[in-house]
Amino acid sequence: MGFYFAQLLTGLANASSLFLIASGLSIIFGVTRIVNFAHGSFYMVGAYLTYTLVTMWSGSVLGFWGGVILAAAAVGLLGLVIELTILRRIYKAPELFQLVATFGVVLIVQDVTLAIWGAEDLLGPRAPGLDRAVRIMGEPIPEYDLALIAIGPAVLLAIWLLFHRTRWGVLVRAATQDREMVGALGVNQAWLFSAAFVLGAFLAGLGGALQIPREAVSLQMDLSIIGEAFVVVVIGGMGSVSGAFVAAVLISVLNAFAILVFPQISIVLPFVVMAVVLIVRPYGLFGKPGSEHGAPEEPDQPLTLMSQRSAMVLATAVALLALSPAVAADFTMILLVDVMVATLFAVSLHFMMGIGGMVSFGHAAYFGVGAYGAAMAVKFFDFGMLPAMVFGPVCAATAAIFFGWFCVRLSGVYLAMLTLAAAQILWGVTFQWQDFTGGDDGILGVWPAKWASSDQVYFYVAFVLCIGGIWFLRRAAHSPFGYTLRGIRDSQTRAEAIGINTNLHQWMGFALAGGFAGLAGVVFAFSKGSVFPDSLGIAQSIDGLIMVLLGGIHALAGPIFGAVAFVMIEDWVTRLDYWRFIFGAIILIVVLLAPDGIAGGVRRLLRAVKGGAA
Amino acid sequence: MLEVTDLNARYGRAQILNGVSLSLGENEVVALLGRNGAGKSTTIKSIMGLVQQTEGHVTYDGQEILGKPSHVICRTGLGYVPEDRRVFGDLTVEENLEVGRRAPRPDAPEWTLDHLYELFPNLRERRRNLGKQLSGGEQQMLSIARTLMGNPKLVLLDEPSEGIAPVIVEQMAQVIAELKREGLSVLLSEQNLHFARAVSDRAYIIEKGAMRYEGSFADLDAKPEVSNAYLAV
Ligand SMILES: Nc1ncnc2c1ncn2[C@@H]1O[C@H](COP(=O)(O)OP(=O)(O)OP(=O)(O)O)[C@@H](O)[C@H]1O
Ligand SMILES: [Mg+2]
């Protein structure tokens, strides 16, 4: 009995930490509609700053709590700077831009943190006065956990008072429902947004600061918390602080008991709960659809078809590519295979987003399932290369059919979150299911068949599959099916009115995109000879989004240029120190200066130069 | 005091307004009439800075306001009451009014909570209720009262009589009369000709995004072909 009670208390202490970071994320989303990936970075910076301050003022109670508050306030200030310099320019941009921009911030913050605090994990001091354990029902409970259990509800109460007893709070709640109307009533939204962002960053910083006595401070803190924080926000209902509290308690307590039965479950559990909640209540437990008024008007741009010139450039490039093995060195061959894999992956993601209008934050799921499907077929069923290359995409398409069925019922950010959840669930299963997937060690020895084992021959295998896949998706985009999908993207209501089964079409589009992402994964697996859980990870999904964004989402050829540019930049940048910083900066520059992709940016630059010369 | 010239507006690629012009004088109540989808709301939203793609000129007291953000337009003295009311459902009546509250302006009458509760007695009774718990008529009152909390000089009132009970329409007419007595100007978008005639000084008729008529109600009554062509009577 005592043991279960202790487990409950641990769950509640975890819930408090999770609530702090999730509440800030929820407030930011509610007011600004930005899905802030950088929220985990605020959490991490809060922890590092607290480490420095608390070790400096070590020992005293005032030093500890003063350090915590000061660090959180500094993170709030950091939030202000980021809001003013970056986010303020992209409030009207589609979700994709916001997500990628905040991910750029994640990369930059990571390298700045690395430069300041180094790569070693840092172990902070315990909280003075709360560094022992008390016995409750015979079980030892850390005093600090009890303090955390009190802090969570106290912060909830403080936020409640702020939101219900101050004019600012009333404005924030109003803006969460209908920000355009708040503007029409004379409120300068810009400052409201900044303030909400500062509050959110402060809370994330506080969450990180309070972790100091519980866990080592590390550079992995940001991305390890962000997934769970998203889950809590989505379950609670985006924009609802009390929802975040309930969801944090639900997840943490469930987790505390579930690991007793099934220790591996903790990575997937939050995402499973989120998927279930989203299917039953699409806007979360306490969430509401929110006003469509003043939503970013998707620039109703037609998809730019390839101009004759760029079609010729592409055709030439493909021809050169086909001939390259005759002249190029082996390592170039390998790079070129990477380029083709990335291009097929990006084109399949673009098919889903640009043509199908479905934003996916978890496209890596299908890439990874394809790769693992093929690898496991080779490993366990002794498949040859070619059968495995069929089997992988079939697995990916099957996974896409399964998850797509749930996903196409939602739209916008909620759809994006469910795709992320799907990817995280698959990632968690792969990571945990040691016996079958090899867990963290991956599956090794996935080599091409003998006849295809030379780099040159495998290049042609990859060439046929990738270029063939890209060609097929192009054709699909131009088929009646593709036009129907675009019709649904532009107006779901209109499409329904003329009797189109929109869910069915989107579902098929989802499955098709998933299948071809899987094909990319298969080619990837055989070219590397191994697969690892990374291939289903958030970073891989985001890579795809960056490629699509680099190329410009409204151009049919966009993902092709985007993927090529991405692999080239990555190949060059990752050799440098602090490449994350450089890469993050490139992302921000593209998002802020060339929202229509590199091609669009260059075109405008040329026009400006010509205009200046004339 | 409000001068709209050659206003064009579009949503995406759909051109909704084609060169709309109208003007509104000091302490005048003017009706903007037109059928469903004629472009009344789009005209009003464009004036308020809520349509992203607009061209032309909108001046208020001689100053160009087209292209300014809506909070700036509001602060120059324009108040906007949207057609679908857009009451904040999770906020109480009093909190809704708080959102609209702005400092008094020297050139416009100042509205206090007490004064507004006199004008809308229902709201006083329901001041602790949430916006979403109100009836349609009460929400319409709340929406007007919320805008008046900003002490505007000119009110853009989009279809206040739509979908509410006849008694309340009657009350709306009195409210508009009260606004005029207080010295405000009102641009009223309406489909209900009787209601518009009862409260307005003169009328415009808009159809397919272009102005078709401008003049007094007496002239309009003398030309039944105009109202037959452009209004659903
Ligand atoms: N957000 C929007 N996006 C696209 N089209 C719109 C949008 N809002 C309005 N429209 C279109 O603009 C046209 C004019 O609409 P508007 O709302 O201005 O008409 P209205 O005269 O106010 O009509 P009602 O009496 O129905 O309120 C209509 O054809 C409508 O379909
Ligand atoms: Mg209207």
PDB file of C-alpha atoms in Angstrom, chain A residues 237-373:
ATOM      1  CA  GLY A 237      -6.647  21.473 -25.022  1.00  0.00           C
ATOM      2  CA  MET A 238      -4.411  24.044 -26.639  1.00  0.00           C
ATOM      3  CA  GLY A 239      -4.689  27.324 -24.793  1.00  0.00           C
ATOM      4  CA  SER A 240      -6.173  25.839 -21.633  1.00  0.00           C
ATOM      5  CA  VAL A 241      -3.956  26.131 -18.562  1.00  0.00           C
ATOM      6  CA  SER A 242      -6.162  24.059 -16.299  1.00  0.00           C
ATOM      7  CA  GLY A 243      -6.365  21.495 -19.086  1.00  0.00           C
ATOM      8  CA  ALA A 244      -2.570  21.343 -19.092  1.00  0.00           C
ATOM      9  CA  PHE A 245      -2.638  20.700 -15.364  1.00  0.00           C
ATOM     10  CA  VAL A 246      -5.146  17.877 -15.608  1.00  0.00           C
ATOM     11  CA  ALA A 247      -3.282  16.339 -18.532  1.00  0.00           C
ATOM     12  CA  ALA A 248       0.075  16.578 -16.761  1.00  0.00           C
ATOM     13  CA  VAL A 249      -1.335  14.785 -13.736  1.00  0.00           C
ATOM     14  CA  LEU A 250      -3.058  12.201 -15.908  1.00  0.00           C
ATOM     15  CA  ILE A 251       0.060  11.392 -17.904  1.00  0.00           C
ATOM     16  CA  SER A 252       2.474  11.384 -14.990  1.00  0.00           C
ATOM     17  CA  VAL A 253       0.333   9.314 -12.668  1.00  0.00           C
ATOM     18  CA  LEU A 254      -0.591   6.827 -15.381  1.00  0.00           C
ATOM     19  CA  ASN A 255       3.071   6.564 -16.186  1.00  0.00           C
ATOM     20  CA  ALA A 256       4.085   6.046 -12.569  1.00  0.00           C
ATOM     21  CA  PHE A 257       1.869   2.976 -12.383  1.00  0.00           C
ATOM     22  CA  ALA A 258       2.211   1.712 -15.923  1.00  0.00           C
ATOM     23  CA  ILE A 259       5.964   1.274 -15.564  1.00  0.00           C
ATOM     24  CA  LEU A 260       5.346  -1.136 -12.687  1.00  0.00           C
ATOM     25  CA  VAL A 261       3.525  -3.442 -15.063  1.00  0.00           C
ATOM     26  CA  PHE A 262       5.429  -2.788 -18.228  1.00  0.00           C
ATOM     27  CA  PRO A 263       8.684  -0.882 -17.735  1.00  0.00           C
ATOM     28  CA  GLN A 264       9.234  -0.138 -21.428  1.00  0.00           C
ATOM     29  CA  ILE A 265       6.010   1.732 -21.814  1.00  0.00           C
ATOM     30  CA  SER A 266       7.049   5.168 -20.609  1.00  0.00           C
ATOM     31  CA  ILE A 267       8.301   6.426 -23.969  1.00  0.00           C
ATOM     32  CA  VAL A 268       5.128   5.582 -25.863  1.00  0.00           C
ATOM     33  CA  LEU A 269       2.482   5.983 -23.190  1.00  0.00           C
ATOM     34  CA  PRO A 270       2.008   9.770 -23.450  1.00  0.00           C
ATOM     35  CA  PHE A 271       1.631   9.545 -27.199  1.00  0.00           C
ATOM     36  CA  VAL A 272      -0.840   6.703 -26.992  1.00  0.00           C
ATOM     37  CA  VAL A 273      -2.937   8.673 -24.509  1.00  0.00           C
ATOM     38  CA  MET A 274      -2.747  11.705 -26.778  1.00  0.00           C
ATOM     39  CA  ALA A 275      -3.826   9.726 -29.818  1.00  0.00           C
ATOM     40  CA  VAL A 276      -6.789   8.300 -27.932  1.00  0.00           C
ATOM     41  CA  VAL A 277      -7.844  11.701 -26.615  1.00  0.00           C
ATOM     42  CA  LEU A 278      -7.551  13.351 -30.032  1.00  0.00           C
ATOM     43  CA  ILE A 279      -9.678  10.663 -31.608  1.00  0.00           C
ATOM     44  CA  VAL A 280     -12.405  11.010 -28.994  1.00  0.00           C
ATOM     45  CA  ARG A 281     -12.135  14.763 -28.441  1.00  0.00           C
ATOM     46  CA  PRO A 282     -10.365  16.362 -31.396  1.00  0.00           C
ATOM     47  CA  TYR A 283      -9.635  19.598 -29.513  1.00  0.00           C
ATOM     48  CA  GLY A 284      -8.424  17.981 -26.321  1.00  0.00           C
ATOM     49  CA  LEU A 285     -10.142  17.670 -22.953  1.00  0.00           C
ATOM     50  CA  PHE A 286     -10.722  21.394 -22.373  1.00  0.00           C
ATOM     51  CA  GLY A 287      -9.979  22.791 -25.799  1.00  0.00           C
ATOM     52  CA  LYS A 288     -12.202  24.571 -28.298  1.00  0.00           C
ATOM     53  CA  PRO A 289     -11.841  25.001 -32.021  1.00  0.00           C
ATOM     54  CA  GLY A 290     -11.075  28.696 -31.599  1.00  0.00           C
ATOM     55  CA  SER A 291     -12.193  31.395 -33.967  1.00  0.00           C
ATOM     56  CA  GLU A 292     -11.356  31.122 -37.622  1.00  0.00           C
ATOM     57  CA  HIS A 293     -11.546  34.892 -37.871  1.00  0.00           C
ATOM     58  CA  GLY A 294      -8.271  36.460 -38.785  1.00  0.00           C
ATOM     59  CA  ALA A 295      -6.653  33.093 -39.382  1.00  0.00           C
ATOM     60  CA  PRO A 296      -3.738  33.419 -41.721  1.00  0.00           C
ATOM     61  CA  GLU A 297      -5.291  33.646 -45.152  1.00  0.00           C
ATOM     62  CA  GLU A 298      -3.482  30.916 -47.035  1.00  0.00           C
ATOM     63  CA  PRO A 299      -2.184  32.891 -49.946  1.00  0.00           C
ATOM     64  CA  ASP A 300      -4.474  31.341 -52.479  1.00  0.00           C
ATOM     65  CA  GLN A 301      -1.614  30.754 -54.852  1.00  0.00           C
ATOM     66  CA  PRO A 302      -1.955  28.233 -57.556  1.00  0.00           C
ATOM     67  CA  LEU A 303       0.768  25.664 -57.597  1.00  0.00           C
ATOM     68  CA  THR A 304       3.396  27.002 -59.938  1.00  0.00           C
ATOM     69  CA  LEU A 305       3.997  24.466 -62.586  1.00  0.00           C
ATOM     70  CA  MET A 306       7.482  23.973 -63.770  1.00  0.00           C
ATOM     71  CA  SER A 307       8.458  26.565 -66.299  1.00  0.00           C
ATOM     72  CA  GLN A 308       9.888  25.172 -69.496  1.00  0.00           C
ATOM     73  CA  ARG A 309      13.303  26.379 -68.445  1.00  0.00           C
ATOM     74  CA  SER A 310      13.333  24.719 -65.061  1.00  0.00           C
ATOM     75  CA  ALA A 311      11.906  21.554 -66.591  1.00  0.00           C
ATOM     76  CA  MET A 312      14.857  21.560 -68.962  1.00  0.00           C
ATOM     77  CA  VAL A 313      17.273  22.227 -66.134  1.00  0.00           C
ATOM     78  CA  LEU A 314      15.781  19.295 -64.268  1.00  0.00           C
ATOM     79  CA  ALA A 315      15.863  16.989 -67.250  1.00  0.00           C
ATOM     80  CA  THR A 316      19.511  17.891 -67.827  1.00  0.00           C
ATOM     81  CA  ALA A 317      20.273  17.315 -64.176  1.00  0.00           C
ATOM     82  CA  VAL A 318      18.638  13.887 -64.281  1.00  0.00           C
ATOM     83  CA  ALA A 319      20.562  12.993 -67.439  1.00  0.00           C
ATOM     84  CA  LEU A 320      23.835  14.128 -65.871  1.00  0.00           C
ATOM     85  CA  LEU A 321      22.934  12.179 -62.785  1.00  0.00           C
ATOM     86  CA  ALA A 322      22.407   9.062 -64.869  1.00  0.00           C
ATOM     87  CA  LEU A 323      25.846   9.468 -66.408  1.00  0.00           C
ATOM     88  CA  SER A 324      27.663  10.453 -63.222  1.00  0.00           C
ATOM     89  CA  PRO A 325      28.943   6.980 -62.228  1.00  0.00           C
ATOM     90  CA  ALA A 326      31.172   7.072 -65.304  1.00  0.00           C
ATOM     91  CA  VAL A 327      33.109  10.053 -63.995  1.00  0.00           C
ATOM     92  CA  ALA A 328      32.427  10.609 -60.318  1.00  0.00           C
ATOM     93  CA  ALA A 329      34.366   9.244 -57.363  1.00  0.00           C
ATOM     94  CA  ASP A 330      32.828   6.716 -54.988  1.00  0.00           C
ATOM     95  CA  PHE A 331      32.122   9.131 -52.171  1.00  0.00           C
ATOM     96  CA  THR A 332      30.288  11.355 -54.643  1.00  0.00           C
ATOM     97  CA  MET A 333      28.154   8.358 -55.588  1.00  0.00           C
ATOM     98  CA  ILE A 334      27.189   7.923 -51.974  1.00  0.00           C
ATOM     99  CA  LEU A 335      26.353  11.591 -51.601  1.00  0.00           C
ATOM    100  CA  LEU A 336      24.261  11.434 -54.762  1.00  0.00           C
ATOM    101  CA  VAL A 337      22.289   8.496 -53.390  1.00  0.00           C
ATOM    102  CA  ASP A 338      21.653  10.561 -50.252  1.00  0.00           C
ATOM    103  CA  VAL A 339      20.431  13.397 -52.449  1.00  0.00           C
ATOM    104  CA  MET A 340      18.022  11.129 -54.299  1.00  0.00           C
ATOM    105  CA  VAL A 341      16.684   9.594 -51.102  1.00  0.00           C
ATOM    106  CA  ALA A 342      16.155  13.020 -49.569  1.00  0.00           C
ATOM    107  CA  THR A 343      14.461  14.239 -52.735  1.00  0.00           C
ATOM    108  CA  LEU A 344      11.995  11.375 -52.855  1.00  0.00           C
ATOM    109  CA  PHE A 345      11.283  11.868 -49.155  1.00  0.00           C
ATOM    110  CA  ALA A 346      10.716  15.596 -49.638  1.00  0.00           C
ATOM    111  CA  VAL A 347       8.552  15.073 -52.714  1.00  0.00           C
ATOM    112  CA  SER A 348       6.363  12.599 -50.828  1.00  0.00           C
ATOM    113  CA  LEU A 349       6.007  15.058 -47.947  1.00  0.00           C
ATOM    114  CA  HIS A 350       5.214  17.825 -50.392  1.00  0.00           C
ATOM    115  CA  PHE A 351       2.579  15.627 -51.985  1.00  0.00           C
ATOM    116  CA  MET A 352       0.902  15.347 -48.607  1.00  0.00           C
ATOM    117  CA  MET A 353       1.244  19.011 -47.620  1.00  0.00           C
ATOM    118  CA  GLY A 354       1.351  21.018 -50.819  1.00  0.00           C
ATOM    119  CA  ILE A 355      -1.108  18.933 -52.797  1.00  0.00           C
ATOM    120  CA  GLY A 356      -3.097  17.271 -50.042  1.00  0.00           C
ATOM    121  CA  GLY A 357      -3.091  20.261 -47.687  1.00  0.00           C
ATOM    122  CA  MET A 358      -2.268  18.000 -44.718  1.00  0.00           C
ATOM    123  CA  VAL A 359       0.522  19.340 -42.550  1.00  0.00           C
ATOM    124  CA  SER A 360       2.597  16.481 -41.178  1.00  0.00           C
ATOM    125  CA  PHE A 361       5.102  16.876 -38.358  1.00  0.00           C
ATOM    126  CA  GLY A 362       5.766  13.151 -38.364  1.00  0.00           C
ATOM    127  CA  HIS A 363       6.532  12.115 -41.901  1.00  0.00           C
ATOM    128  CA  ALA A 364       9.667  10.302 -40.764  1.00  0.00           C
ATOM    129  CA  ALA A 365       7.371   7.601 -39.387  1.00  0.00           C
ATOM    130  CA  TYR A 366       6.790   6.203 -42.863  1.00  0.00           C
ATOM    131  CA  PHE A 367      10.370   6.662 -43.966  1.00  0.00           C
ATOM    132  CA  GLY A 368      11.475   4.698 -40.924  1.00  0.00           C
ATOM    133  CA  VAL A 369       8.819   1.998 -41.217  1.00  0.00           C
ATOM    134  CA  GLY A 370       9.893   1.442 -44.817  1.00  0.00           C
ATOM    135  CA  ALA A 371      13.518   1.163 -43.769  1.00  0.00           C
ATOM    136  CA  TYR A 372      12.787  -1.132 -40.824  1.00  0.00           C
ATOM    137  CA  GLY A 373      10.318  -3.197 -42.850  1.00  0.00           C
TER     138      GLY A 373
END
